[in-house]
Amino acid sequence: MTQKLGSENEAPKPRPRRVETKKLEPEVEMENSVEVVTPAPHLGLTRDETNWAALAHASILLTLLLGVLTGGIAVFLGPIVPALIWYAYRDKSEYVTEQARQATIFQVAGLLALLALAVVGAILVAVGWAVSAVLVIVLVGLILLVVMAIVTLLWGAAIIALPIAQVVYGCYAALEAYNGRPFRYWWVADVIDRYQAQA
């Protein structure tokens, strides 16, 4: 049995809420804290310059889109965008010129690497399958069939992974350029520096 407190007709009244704010103590003392410093933006750049530099790097998305939509036929049109930006800003902004030059060379080098991987890989895989098919007669080819299946899968994975890695790296470069930080592609910037030192 339950007992009611108070009269039967009286409804229970809700308690009023109290709003209190308390000052929280810092968890870490300032003496022990570590200051994280982000690289300072390149001084003296306008927003227009950082936008065009970022667009030069981000144009790799257009290259990927052209490659996917045309089955790779129009993929060589993609590097034209950073090349045009490079040409248009060659006398206006050293920052945009350098970023667009690197983006152009990175995209062209990536396309050539993908083309070489596709052609050389296709030849090697075709020859490997032909040899293992002939050797199946002698039963040695059965082992080669397994090896060739693995090699073919790895080759296919590399053909898919290379453009994705290029797009991710290009988008990272676009973000850095947009924030005004001079971005240098690994290997591409070194090749450009060596070429300019010789000239």
XYZ file of N, CA and C in Angstrom:
597
model
N 0.826 -1.184 0.000
C 0.000 0.000 0.000
C 0.871 1.248 0.000
N 0.434 2.180 -0.789
C 1.162 3.443 -0.823
C 0.346 4.496 -0.122
N 1.044 5.389 0.510
C 0.375 6.477 1.205
C 0.629 7.776 0.461
N -0.386 8.594 0.416
C -0.249 9.896 -0.210
C 0.065 10.914 0.862
N 1.027 11.742 0.543
C 1.356 12.817 1.461
C 0.584 14.049 1.023
N -0.036 14.694 1.868
C -0.779 15.899 1.521
C -2.202 15.536 1.149
N -2.937 16.528 0.692
C -4.333 16.299 0.359
C -4.450 15.591 -0.975
N -5.591 14.962 -1.186
C -5.805 14.165 -2.380
C -5.967 15.030 -3.626
N -6.473 16.215 -3.516
C -6.713 17.084 -4.659
C -5.479 17.909 -5.058
N -4.488 17.895 -4.241
C -3.324 18.750 -4.468
C -2.305 18.041 -5.366
N -1.918 18.681 -6.473
C -0.918 18.111 -7.388
C 0.477 18.459 -6.865
N 1.436 17.575 -7.110
C 2.794 17.881 -6.636
C 3.370 19.073 -7.411
N 4.077 19.924 -6.724
C 4.656 21.115 -7.337
C 6.116 20.823 -7.705
N 6.509 21.219 -8.940
C 7.909 20.999 -9.307
C 8.828 21.943 -8.544
N 10.019 21.466 -8.304
C 11.002 22.296 -7.606
C 11.566 23.343 -8.569
N 11.769 24.538 -8.113
C 12.379 25.546 -8.989
C 13.858 25.195 -9.238
N 14.288 25.455 -10.455
C 15.684 25.162 -10.805
C 16.567 26.337 -10.428
N 17.744 25.994 -10.008
C 18.736 27.022 -9.719
C 19.807 26.957 -10.799
N 20.094 28.087 -11.349
C 21.151 28.149 -12.351
C 22.381 28.732 -11.673
N 23.383 27.913 -11.576
C 24.619 28.366 -10.951
C 25.776 28.115 -11.906
N 26.686 29.028 -11.933
C 27.907 28.820 -12.703
C 29.066 28.762 -11.734
N 29.913 27.828 -12.005
C 31.089 27.683 -11.158
C 32.326 27.896 -12.011
N 33.274 28.564 -11.452
C 34.534 28.761 -12.153
C 35.350 27.481 -12.017
N 35.721 26.923 -13.170
C 36.511 25.701 -13.158
C 37.985 26.048 -13.058
N 38.660 25.271 -12.284
C 40.099 25.456 -12.155
C 40.785 24.837 -13.365
N 41.851 25.446 -13.849
C 42.557 24.841 -14.983
C 43.144 23.496 -14.596
N 43.059 22.559 -15.536
C 43.552 21.213 -15.262
C 45.071 21.150 -15.299
N 45.652 21.961 -16.138
C 47.104 21.954 -16.278
C 47.619 23.342 -15.956
N 48.658 23.405 -15.174
C 49.235 24.697 -14.856
C 49.932 25.257 -16.086
N 49.990 26.556 -16.158
C 50.584 27.206 -17.314
C 52.074 26.899 -17.439
N 52.737 26.638 -16.311
C 54.164 26.349 -16.357
C 54.445 25.039 -17.092
N 53.533 24.093 -16.992
C 53.735 22.774 -17.578
C 53.120 22.631 -18.961
N 52.430 23.659 -19.442
C 51.737 23.517 -20.721
C 52.718 23.649 -21.884
N 52.343 23.018 -22.982
C 53.143 23.060 -24.196
C 52.397 23.906 -25.210
N 53.078 24.844 -25.793
C 52.446 25.700 -26.784
C 52.640 25.093 -28.166
N 51.527 24.892 -28.864
C 51.577 24.351 -30.217
C 51.583 25.530 -31.178
N 52.608 25.588 -31.993
C 52.751 26.705 -32.920
C 52.510 26.194 -34.330
N 51.570 26.811 -35.006
C 51.343 26.470 -36.411
C 52.220 27.380 -37.255
N 52.631 26.908 -38.404
C 53.472 27.755 -39.248
C 52.758 29.049 -39.609
N 53.492 30.126 -39.549
C 52.915 31.432 -39.868
C 52.625 31.517 -41.361
N 51.527 32.157 -41.725
C 51.242 32.316 -43.152
C 52.335 33.146 -43.823
N 52.472 32.926 -45.101
C 53.451 33.675 -45.888
C 53.044 35.141 -45.856
N 53.906 35.984 -45.349
C 53.558 37.395 -45.160
C 53.426 38.126 -46.492
N 52.501 39.042 -46.517
C 52.341 39.895 -47.680
C 51.493 39.316 -48.799
N 50.853 38.184 -48.579
C 50.027 37.581 -49.631
C 48.609 38.119 -49.553
N 48.017 38.318 -50.700
C 46.611 38.704 -50.734
C 45.754 37.435 -50.762
N 44.487 37.591 -50.452
C 43.574 36.449 -50.489
C 43.453 35.929 -51.918
N 43.536 36.821 -52.883
C 43.475 36.429 -54.288
C 44.636 35.491 -54.635
N 45.827 35.807 -54.148
C 46.996 34.962 -54.423
C 46.845 33.578 -53.797
N 46.393 33.538 -52.557
C 46.236 32.231 -51.906
C 45.119 31.421 -52.559
N 44.066 32.101 -53.020
C 42.983 31.387 -53.710
C 43.470 30.749 -55.006
N 44.227 31.509 -55.808
C 44.709 30.969 -57.080
C 45.734 29.856 -56.867
N 46.576 30.008 -55.860
C 47.553 28.953 -55.563
C 46.837 27.680 -55.121
N 45.815 27.837 -54.280
C 45.046 26.673 -53.833
C 44.294 26.036 -55.000
N 43.762 26.855 -55.889
C 43.047 26.333 -57.055
C 43.980 25.532 -57.965
N 45.219 25.986 -58.094
C 46.186 25.246 -58.919
C 46.396 23.838 -58.364
N 46.522 23.723 -57.048
C 46.704 22.404 -56.433
C 45.409 21.587 -56.478
N 44.281 22.241 -56.187
C 42.999 21.529 -56.125
C 42.510 21.084 -57.496
N 43.110 21.590 -58.555
C 42.691 21.178 -59.897
C 42.959 19.701 -60.157
N 43.678 19.057 -59.257
C 43.889 17.612 -59.396
C 42.549 16.876 -59.273
N 41.583 17.492 -58.599
C 40.240 16.899 -58.539
C 39.604 16.871 -59.929
N 39.843 17.913 -60.716
C 39.354 17.940 -62.098
C 40.024 16.839 -62.917
N 41.318 16.653 -62.694
C 42.046 15.594 -63.400
C 41.437 14.233 -63.078
N 41.147 13.996 -61.804
C 40.526 12.727 -61.403
C 39.139 12.589 -62.023
N 38.358 13.655 -61.986
C 37.008 13.616 -62.551
C 37.049 13.332 -64.052
N 37.950 13.994 -64.763
C 38.084 13.734 -66.204
C 38.503 12.292 -66.464
N 39.389 11.780 -65.631
C 39.835 10.400 -65.796
C 38.721 9.403 -65.565
N 37.911 9.649 -64.553
C 36.818 8.722 -64.233
C 35.719 8.797 -65.292
N 35.347 10.012 -65.683
C 34.232 10.171 -66.623
C 34.559 9.724 -68.046
N 35.824 9.835 -68.445
C 36.183 9.485 -69.822
C 36.985 8.195 -69.911
N 37.102 7.487 -68.825
C 37.877 6.251 -68.845
C 39.360 6.498 -69.051
N 39.826 7.669 -68.666
C 41.237 7.997 -68.774
C 41.628 8.705 -70.051
N 40.697 8.850 -70.989
C 41.037 9.451 -72.285
C 41.358 10.944 -72.140
N 40.556 11.680 -71.380
C 40.735 13.130 -71.268
C 41.533 13.538 -70.036
N 42.173 12.583 -69.399
C 42.880 12.876 -68.156
C 44.040 13.852 -68.368
N 44.591 13.902 -69.565
C 45.717 14.793 -69.824
C 45.296 16.256 -69.953
N 43.990 16.531 -69.945
C 43.513 17.912 -69.957
C 43.583 18.540 -68.565
N 43.620 17.721 -67.527
C 43.639 18.219 -66.151
C 44.803 19.135 -65.823
N 46.033 18.768 -66.165
C 47.170 19.644 -65.833
C 47.183 20.974 -66.581
N 46.273 21.169 -67.511
C 46.212 22.450 -68.222
C 45.793 23.570 -67.268
N 44.944 23.260 -66.285
C 44.462 24.289 -65.354
C 45.617 24.901 -64.557
N 46.444 24.106 -63.851
C 47.551 24.753 -63.134
C 48.574 25.379 -64.082
N 48.714 24.824 -65.286
C 49.643 25.420 -66.254
C 49.159 26.806 -66.686
N 47.852 26.962 -66.870
C 47.300 28.274 -67.230
C 47.458 29.275 -66.080
N 47.259 28.803 -64.854
C 47.458 29.682 -63.689
C 48.927 30.086 -63.600
N 49.817 29.141 -63.818
C 51.260 29.407 -63.822
C 51.580 30.482 -64.859
N 51.034 30.328 -66.062
C 51.289 31.281 -67.145
C 50.697 32.657 -66.821
N 49.481 32.675 -66.292
C 48.802 33.946 -66.033
C 49.476 34.745 -64.918
N 50.054 34.080 -63.939
C 50.640 34.769 -62.788
C 52.165 34.844 -62.839
N 52.774 34.491 -63.956
C 54.237 34.432 -64.025
C 54.894 35.779 -63.737
N 54.237 36.891 -64.050
C 54.796 38.219 -63.789
C 54.085 38.943 -62.646
N 53.053 38.336 -62.084
C 52.251 39.014 -61.066
C 52.600 38.586 -59.645
N 52.789 37.286 -59.424
C 52.991 36.785 -58.067
C 53.963 35.609 -58.074
N 55.050 35.776 -57.361
C 56.035 34.697 -57.271
C 55.443 33.487 -56.537
N 54.616 33.772 -55.527
C 54.003 32.690 -54.744
C 53.083 31.834 -55.612
N 52.175 32.468 -56.337
C 51.239 31.727 -57.188
C 51.994 30.998 -58.292
N 53.000 31.656 -58.870
C 53.790 31.033 -59.932
C 54.456 29.757 -59.435
N 55.085 29.835 -58.265
C 55.790 28.664 -57.725
C 54.813 27.532 -57.388
N 53.688 27.868 -56.775
C 52.712 26.840 -56.407
C 52.087 26.201 -57.644
N 51.755 27.010 -58.646
C 51.152 26.475 -59.876
C 52.163 25.643 -60.662
N 53.428 26.055 -60.654
C 54.473 25.281 -61.342
C 54.592 23.891 -60.706
N 54.639 23.861 -59.383
C 54.744 22.571 -58.700
C 53.509 21.712 -58.941
N 52.323 22.325 -58.915
C 51.091 21.561 -59.144
C 51.069 20.977 -60.552
N 51.514 21.760 -61.531
C 51.547 21.272 -62.918
C 52.492 20.090 -63.058
N 53.702 20.251 -62.546
C 54.699 19.184 -62.678
C 54.276 17.952 -61.883
N 53.675 18.154 -60.709
C 53.201 17.018 -59.911
C 52.129 16.237 -60.666
N 51.182 16.941 -61.278
C 50.114 16.250 -62.002
C 50.635 15.535 -63.241
N 51.528 16.176 -63.974
C 52.087 15.528 -65.169
C 52.916 14.309 -64.768
N 53.744 14.450 -63.732
C 54.558 13.315 -63.269
C 53.669 12.177 -62.774
N 52.588 12.519 -62.074
C 51.666 11.489 -61.602
C 50.981 10.759 -62.742
N 50.583 11.507 -63.765
C 49.949 10.875 -64.926
C 50.923 9.960 -65.661
N 52.164 10.419 -65.823
C 53.162 9.580 -66.493
C 53.475 8.329 -65.676
N 53.540 8.476 -64.353
C 53.786 7.314 -63.492
C 52.630 6.321 -63.588
N 51.407 6.823 -63.605
C 50.244 5.945 -63.727
C 50.209 5.261 -65.090
N 50.539 6.002 -66.126
C 50.584 5.422 -67.468
C 51.648 4.328 -67.552
N 52.829 4.596 -66.998
C 53.901 3.594 -67.004
C 53.496 2.364 -66.201
N 52.868 2.591 -65.051
C 52.412 1.465 -64.231
C 51.381 0.639 -64.984
N 50.469 1.288 -65.676
C 49.429 0.567 -66.407
C 50.010 -0.223 -67.576
N 50.863 0.412 -68.374
C 51.392 -0.251 -69.574
C 52.378 -1.355 -69.210
N 53.386 -1.013 -68.408
C 54.397 -2.017 -68.037
C 53.755 -3.134 -67.224
N 52.872 -2.759 -66.311
C 52.186 -3.774 -65.513
C 51.333 -4.695 -66.358
N 50.613 -4.136 -67.326
C 49.772 -4.964 -68.200
C 50.614 -5.941 -69.010
N 51.752 -5.472 -69.517
C 52.630 -6.366 -70.287
C 53.165 -7.484 -69.402
N 53.653 -7.125 -68.217
C 54.208 -8.144 -67.321
C 53.145 -9.136 -66.854
N 51.958 -8.644 -66.552
C 50.880 -9.537 -66.115
C 50.460 -10.454 -67.260
N 50.348 -9.929 -68.469
C 49.963 -10.759 -69.622
C 51.008 -11.835 -69.894
N 52.280 -11.456 -69.856
C 53.350 -12.441 -70.074
C 53.348 -13.480 -68.956
N 53.161 -13.031 -67.729
C 53.126 -13.965 -66.600
C 51.996 -14.971 -66.709
N 50.805 -14.498 -67.104
C 49.671 -15.414 -67.266
C 49.904 -16.382 -68.425
N 50.508 -15.898 -69.498
C 50.786 -16.777 -70.646
C 51.784 -17.865 -70.260
N 52.836 -17.485 -69.550
C 53.844 -18.467 -69.128
C 53.233 -19.480 -68.168
N 52.450 -19.011 -67.214
C 51.856 -19.956 -66.263
C 50.820 -20.853 -66.940
N 50.118 -20.354 -67.961
C 49.160 -21.192 -68.692
C 49.875 -22.302 -69.450
N 51.016 -21.970 -70.038
C 51.793 -22.987 -70.758
C 52.363 -24.011 -69.778
N 52.808 -23.529 -68.618
C 53.429 -24.433 -67.647
C 52.416 -25.254 -66.846
N 51.134 -24.959 -66.987
C 50.119 -25.782 -66.320
C 50.190 -27.218 -66.836
N 50.581 -27.361 -68.070
C 50.701 -28.695 -68.667
C 51.694 -29.536 -67.874
N 52.738 -28.901 -67.370
C 53.780 -29.629 -66.638
C 53.511 -29.594 -65.125
N 52.397 -29.054 -64.704
C 51.969 -28.930 -63.315
C 52.753 -27.893 -62.512
N 53.840 -27.363 -63.039
C 54.565 -26.289 -62.361
C 53.737 -25.009 -62.434
N 52.970 -24.882 -63.476
C 52.152 -23.695 -63.688
C 51.058 -23.517 -62.657
N 50.677 -24.579 -61.945
C 49.650 -24.444 -60.909
C 50.117 -23.501 -59.801
N 51.381 -23.609 -59.434
C 51.932 -22.702 -58.421
C 52.001 -21.285 -58.990
N 52.385 -21.186 -60.253
C 52.471 -19.870 -60.887
C 51.100 -19.215 -61.036
N 50.042 -20.019 -61.170
C 48.694 -19.447 -61.257
C 48.351 -18.675 -59.984
N 48.700 -19.245 -58.844
C 48.444 -18.571 -57.564
C 49.286 -17.298 -57.471
N 50.557 -17.413 -57.847
C 51.448 -16.247 -57.814
C 50.928 -15.159 -58.749
N 50.514 -15.543 -59.942
C 50.023 -14.555 -60.906
C 48.706 -13.919 -60.449
N 47.870 -14.683 -59.767
C 46.632 -14.103 -59.232
C 46.963 -13.020 -58.201
N 47.934 -13.292 -57.347
C 48.344 -12.307 -56.337
C 48.976 -11.085 -57.004
N 49.852 -11.319 -57.981
C 50.500 -10.209 -58.690
C 49.466 -9.351 -59.414
N 48.487 -9.987 -60.033
C 47.443 -9.243 -60.744
C 46.619 -8.395 -59.779
N 46.277 -8.951 -58.622
C 45.524 -8.186 -57.622
C 46.336 -6.999 -57.105
N 47.621 -7.211 -56.848
C 48.474 -6.116 -56.374
C 48.616 -5.022 -57.431
N 48.737 -5.432 -58.685
C 48.841 -4.463 -59.777
C 47.551 -3.640 -59.878
N 46.412 -4.309 -59.797
C 45.129 -3.598 -59.837
C 44.964 -2.649 -58.659
N 45.390 -3.090 -57.477
C 45.307 -2.225 -56.295
C 46.197 -0.994 -56.447
N 47.380 -1.180 -57.032
C 48.292 -0.046 -57.237
C 47.715 0.952 -58.234
N 47.048 0.444 -59.266
C 46.444 1.335 -60.279
C 45.315 2.158 -59.657
N 44.623 1.596 -58.684
C 43.549 2.335 -58.013
C 44.114 3.263 -56.941
N 45.124 2.801 -56.199
C 45.654 3.567 -55.068
C 46.463 4.788 -55.497
N 47.188 4.696 -56.600
C 48.052 5.812 -57.012
C 47.260 7.098 -57.278
N 46.191 7.072 -58.062
C 45.436 8.325 -58.261
C 44.796 8.850 -56.977
N 44.346 7.943 -56.118
C 43.741 8.386 -54.855
C 44.785 9.081 -53.993
N 45.982 8.499 -53.912
C 47.059 9.118 -53.135
C 47.440 10.478 -53.718
N 47.457 10.581 -55.031
C 47.782 11.862 -55.668
C 46.733 12.920 -55.341
N 45.476 12.544 -55.363
C 44.406 13.502 -55.068
C 44.477 13.953 -53.610
N 44.711 13.021 -52.699
C 44.807 13.385 -51.280
C 45.976 14.344 -51.064
N 47.124 14.036 -51.654
C 48.308 14.888 -51.510
C 48.068 16.258 -52.149
N 47.423 16.290 -53.303
C 47.117 17.555 -53.963
C 46.133 18.400 -53.165
N 45.149 17.764 -52.535
C 44.190 18.505 -51.706
C 44.860 19.057 -50.447
N 45.787 18.292 -49.887
C 46.557 18.790 -48.743
C 47.379 20.011 -49.161
N 47.989 19.935 -50.342
C 48.759 21.069 -50.861
C 47.851 22.280 -51.066
N 46.634 22.055 -51.549
C 45.684 23.153 -51.754
C 45.333 23.824 -50.431
N 45.128 23.031 -49.400
C 44.812 23.583 -48.081
C 45.974 24.414 -47.547
N 47.181 23.892 -47.692
C 48.361 24.632 -47.237
C 48.511 25.942 -48.017
N 48.349 25.883 -49.322
C 48.478 27.087 -50.152
C 47.383 28.097 -49.820
N 46.178 27.618 -49.553
C 45.076 28.509 -49.199
C 45.367 29.245 -47.893
N 46.047 28.562 -46.979
C 46.403 29.179 -45.702
C 47.663 30.034 -45.793
N 48.214 30.176 -46.996
C 49.351 31.055 -47.189
C 50.699 30.442 -46.878
N 50.731 29.136 -46.696
C 51.994 28.469 -46.423
C 52.575 27.928 -47.725
N 53.799 28.281 -48.059
C 54.398 27.761 -49.295
C 54.534 26.244 -49.208
N 53.899 25.542 -50.104
C 53.928 24.072 -50.088
C 54.956 23.579 -51.081
N 55.685 22.541 -50.685
C 56.682 21.921 -51.559
C 56.364 20.438 -51.660
N 56.058 19.993 -52.878
C 55.829 18.571 -53.108
C 57.143 17.819 -52.936
N 57.055 16.676 -52.285
C 58.229 15.836 -52.140
C 58.687 15.426 -53.534
N 59.934 15.447 -53.793
C 60.610 15.085 -55.031
C 60.397 16.124 -56.130
N 59.202 16.600 -56.347
C 58.933 17.561 -57.420
C 59.660 18.875 -57.149
N 59.570 19.374 -55.915
C 60.236 20.632 -55.573
C 61.750 20.499 -55.700
N 62.296 19.338 -55.336
C 63.742 19.124 -55.461
C 64.178 19.124 -56.921
N 63.389 18.495 -57.779
C 63.710 18.478 -59.212
C 63.672 19.898 -59.777
N 62.675 20.674 -59.386
C 62.576 22.063 -59.853
C 63.783 22.866 -59.377
N 64.161 22.694 -58.109
C 65.314 23.423 -57.575
C 66.596 23.067 -58.320
N 66.796 21.774 -58.595
C 67.997 21.354 -59.324
C 68.004 21.922 -60.740
N 66.858 21.917 -61.380
C 66.760 22.451 -62.740
C 67.054 23.951 -62.757
N 66.502 24.680 -61.785
C 66.725 26.124 -61.736
C 68.171 26.453 -61.381
N 68.820 25.603 -60.588
C 70.223 25.831 -60.236
C 71.125 25.659 -61.457
N 70.748 24.766 -62.361
C 71.543 24.540 -63.568
C 71.341 25.646 -64.595
N 70.174 26.264 -64.590
C 69.855 27.287 -65.606
C 70.550 28.599 -65.347
